[in-house]
mmCIF file of C-alpha atoms in Angstrom:
data_model
loop_
_atom_site.group_PDB
_atom_site.id
_atom_site.type_symbol
_atom_site.label_atom_id
_atom_site.label_comp_id
_atom_site.label_asym_id
_atom_site.label_seq_id
_atom_site.Cartn_x
_atom_site.Cartn_y
_atom_site.Cartn_z
ATOM 1 C CA MET A 247 86.019 -16.187 108.712
ATOM 2 C CA PRO A 248 84.876 -13.255 106.564
ATOM 3 C CA ALA A 249 87.233 -11.018 104.765
ATOM 4 C CA ASP A 250 88.564 -7.713 106.115
ATOM 5 C CA PRO A 251 87.120 -5.688 107.831
ATOM 6 C CA LEU A 252 85.046 -7.594 110.433
ATOM 7 C CA HIS A 253 82.042 -6.233 112.232
ATOM 8 C CA ILE A 254 82.413 -6.911 115.956
ATOM 9 C CA VAL A 255 79.814 -5.921 118.519
ATOM 10 C CA CYS A 256 81.215 -4.437 121.717
ATOM 11 C CA PRO A 257 80.407 -6.574 124.881
ATOM 12 C CA HIS A 258 80.059 -3.407 126.876
ATOM 13 C CA CYS A 259 78.116 -0.754 124.915
ATOM 14 C CA HIS A 260 76.868 -3.081 122.064
ATOM 15 C CA THR A 261 78.146 -0.765 119.341
ATOM 16 C CA THR A 262 79.182 -2.432 116.157
ATOM 17 C CA ASN A 263 82.977 -1.836 115.388
ATOM 18 C CA ARG A 264 84.819 -2.388 112.179
ATOM 19 C CA LEU A 265 88.017 -4.280 112.721
ATOM 20 C CA ALA A 266 90.602 -5.730 110.357
ATOM 21 C CA LEU A 267 90.984 -9.461 110.781
ATOM 22 C CA SER A 268 94.700 -8.848 111.446
ATOM 23 C CA GLN A 269 93.831 -6.821 114.500
ATOM 24 C CA LEU A 270 91.796 -9.596 116.270
ATOM 25 C CA GLY A 271 94.722 -10.725 118.406
ATOM 26 C CA ALA A 272 96.017 -7.215 119.241
ATOM 27 C CA ALA A 273 93.602 -6.532 122.163
ATOM 28 C CA PRO A 274 91.411 -4.020 120.168
ATOM 29 C CA ASP A 275 89.198 -1.532 121.981
ATOM 30 C CA CYS A 276 85.736 -0.270 121.160
ATOM 31 C CA GLY A 277 85.723 2.976 119.131
ATOM 32 C CA LYS A 278 82.821 4.384 121.182
ATOM 33 C CA CYS A 279 83.314 3.251 124.804
ATOM 34 C CA HIS A 280 87.014 2.435 124.605
ATOM 35 C CA GLN A 281 86.533 -0.782 126.559
ATOM 36 C CA PRO A 282 88.267 -3.970 125.349
ATOM 37 C CA LEU A 283 86.380 -5.844 122.539
ATOM 38 C CA PHE A 284 87.471 -9.116 124.124
ATOM 39 C CA ASN A 285 87.988 -9.903 127.687
ATOM 40 C CA ALA A 286 88.021 -13.721 127.606
ATOM 41 C CA LYS A 287 84.751 -13.930 129.487
ATOM 42 C CA PRO A 288 81.186 -14.782 128.484
ATOM 43 C CA VAL A 289 78.969 -11.738 127.947
ATOM 44 C CA GLU A 290 75.564 -11.694 129.677
ATOM 45 C CA LEU A 291 73.011 -10.521 127.159
ATOM 46 C CA ASP A 292 69.401 -9.352 127.266
ATOM 47 C CA GLU A 293 67.067 -9.682 124.280
ATOM 48 C CA VAL A 294 68.051 -6.425 122.616
ATOM 49 C CA ALA A 295 71.758 -6.964 123.027
ATOM 50 C CA PHE A 296 71.370 -10.593 121.898
ATOM 51 C CA ASP A 297 69.755 -9.550 118.625
ATOM 52 C CA LYS A 298 72.591 -6.995 117.972
ATOM 53 C CA HIS A 299 75.328 -9.543 118.591
ATOM 54 C CA ILE A 300 73.653 -12.199 116.444
ATOM 55 C CA ALA A 301 72.585 -9.856 113.554
ATOM 56 C CA ARG A 302 75.663 -7.638 113.408
ATOM 57 C CA SER A 303 78.699 -9.575 114.478
ATOM 58 C CA GLN A 304 80.651 -11.414 111.841
ATOM 59 C CA LEU A 305 82.267 -13.655 114.510
ATOM 60 C CA PRO A 306 80.533 -16.866 115.401
ATOM 61 C CA VAL A 307 78.455 -16.426 118.594
ATOM 62 C CA LEU A 308 78.253 -19.376 121.011
ATOM 63 C CA VAL A 309 75.298 -19.009 123.377
ATOM 64 C CA ASP A 310 74.778 -20.730 126.663
ATOM 65 C CA PHE A 311 70.978 -20.720 127.471
ATOM 66 C CA TRP A 312 70.803 -21.225 131.170
ATOM 67 C CA ALA A 313 68.805 -20.313 134.377
ATOM 68 C CA PRO A 314 69.974 -19.464 137.882
ATOM 69 C CA TRP A 315 67.915 -22.270 139.497
ATOM 70 C CA CYS A 316 69.518 -25.015 137.213
ATOM 71 C CA GLY A 317 72.189 -27.056 138.924
ATOM 72 C CA PRO A 318 73.722 -28.357 135.802
ATOM 73 C CA CYS A 319 73.794 -24.794 134.388
ATOM 74 C CA ARG A 320 75.691 -23.533 137.489
ATOM 75 C CA ALA A 321 78.082 -26.458 137.281
ATOM 76 C CA MET A 322 78.813 -25.764 133.541
ATOM 77 C CA ALA A 323 79.463 -22.006 134.207
ATOM 78 C CA PRO A 324 83.196 -22.336 135.032
ATOM 79 C CA ALA A 325 83.709 -24.575 131.988
ATOM 80 C CA PHE A 326 81.954 -22.077 129.761
ATOM 81 C CA GLU A 327 84.224 -19.268 131.129
ATOM 82 C CA GLN A 328 87.268 -21.418 130.510
ATOM 83 C CA ALA A 329 86.088 -22.109 126.953
ATOM 84 C CA ALA A 330 85.771 -18.331 126.425
ATOM 85 C CA ARG A 331 89.439 -17.916 127.254
ATOM 86 C CA GLU A 332 90.352 -20.448 124.616
ATOM 87 C CA LEU A 333 87.842 -19.481 121.864
ATOM 88 C CA GLU A 334 88.173 -15.667 121.909
ATOM 89 C CA PRO A 335 88.803 -13.581 119.875
ATOM 90 C CA ARG A 336 87.760 -15.938 116.967
ATOM 91 C CA MET A 337 84.342 -16.498 118.570
ATOM 92 C CA ARG A 338 82.148 -14.528 120.972
ATOM 93 C CA LEU A 339 80.658 -16.478 123.907
ATOM 94 C CA VAL A 340 77.467 -15.165 125.566
ATOM 95 C CA LYS A 341 75.073 -16.269 128.204
ATOM 96 C CA VAL A 342 71.324 -15.863 128.150
ATOM 97 C CA ASN A 343 69.356 -16.252 131.303
ATOM 98 C CA THR A 344 66.178 -17.868 130.176
ATOM 99 C CA GLU A 345 64.281 -16.642 133.216
ATOM 100 C CA ALA A 346 65.130 -13.007 132.450
ATOM 101 C CA ALA A 347 64.733 -13.494 128.698
ATOM 102 C CA GLN A 348 61.855 -15.792 128.406
ATOM 103 C CA SER A 349 60.869 -14.553 124.936
ATOM 104 C CA LEU A 350 64.334 -15.480 123.704
ATOM 105 C CA ALA A 351 64.009 -19.026 125.113
ATOM 106 C CA ALA A 352 60.520 -19.412 123.402
ATOM 107 C CA ARG A 353 61.755 -17.857 120.150
ATOM 108 C CA PHE A 354 64.542 -20.462 119.876
ATOM 109 C CA ASN A 355 62.408 -23.287 121.295
ATOM 110 C CA ILE A 356 64.738 -23.910 124.171
ATOM 111 C CA ARG A 357 63.313 -27.041 125.912
ATOM 112 C CA SER A 358 66.121 -28.060 128.240
ATOM 113 C CA ILE A 359 68.852 -26.126 129.923
ATOM 114 C CA PRO A 360 71.721 -25.823 129.654
ATOM 115 C CA THR A 361 71.656 -25.617 125.902
ATOM 116 C CA LEU A 362 74.421 -24.408 123.755
ATOM 117 C CA ALA A 363 73.534 -22.842 120.344
ATOM 118 C CA LEU A 364 76.150 -21.715 117.843
ATOM 119 C CA PHE A 365 75.130 -18.773 115.535
ATOM 120 C CA ALA A 366 76.987 -17.666 112.392
ATOM 121 C CA GLY A 367 75.911 -15.160 109.798
ATOM 122 C CA GLY A 368 72.815 -14.334 111.901
ATOM 123 C CA ARG A 369 71.388 -17.806 112.051
ATOM 124 C CA GLU A 370 71.706 -20.935 114.173
ATOM 125 C CA VAL A 371 74.028 -23.428 112.864
ATOM 126 C CA ALA A 372 74.371 -26.065 115.663
ATOM 127 C CA ARG A 373 72.744 -26.804 119.030
ATOM 128 C CA GLN A 374 73.821 -29.105 121.929
ATOM 129 C CA PRO A 375 71.740 -29.643 125.022
ATOM 130 C CA GLY A 376 73.221 -30.644 128.324
ATOM 131 C CA ALA A 377 76.252 -29.622 130.386
ATOM 132 C CA MET A 378 79.720 -30.170 129.118
ATOM 133 C CA GLY A 379 83.291 -29.651 130.279
ATOM 134 C CA ALA A 380 85.471 -26.908 128.853
ATOM 135 C CA ALA A 381 87.406 -29.139 126.417
ATOM 136 C CA ASP A 382 84.140 -30.603 125.097
ATOM 137 C CA ILE A 383 82.621 -27.098 124.657
ATOM 138 C CA VAL A 384 85.728 -25.938 122.750
ATOM 139 C CA ARG A 385 85.906 -29.056 120.613
ATOM 140 C CA TRP A 386 82.097 -28.920 119.840
ATOM 141 C CA ALA A 387 82.193 -25.272 118.993
ATOM 142 C CA ARG A 388 85.293 -25.469 116.700
ATOM 143 C CA SER A 389 83.756 -28.551 114.917
ATOM 144 C CA HIS A 390 80.673 -26.537 113.968
ATOM 145 C CA SER A 391 82.306 -23.176 113.057
ATOM 146 C CA THR A 392 84.089 -22.390 109.807
ATOM 147 C CA PRO A 393 87.844 -21.972 110.040
#
């Protein structure tokens, strides 16, 4: 994890906030919209918001590339939500609907869904296709992120 202060992108207004590492667990709010920076739920992102979160956040970002018509994607959604409760505030979990954001799916060469991709420092560091349970998502994400 980077040294103080961290840059954290708000899941509501997508403004970049500066936050001391020691404040991560203190339920911090966004300086602009005053909404919680963490709500223990995956954040739905479009292409513009996705790029902000990947480029500006100093937290690892775990992305679930999914589609509404995909049965395994819908089956994995509750597990991904549970993983968000366990992994935040040390990691941001986001969902990208590949039907709504087809250019993102193409840019990252998403060939099967669901696909999890972990980003750190603005780049993809790990990828895992296929549905997983919450414990497996948490274990996989932690094994590929820096402490």
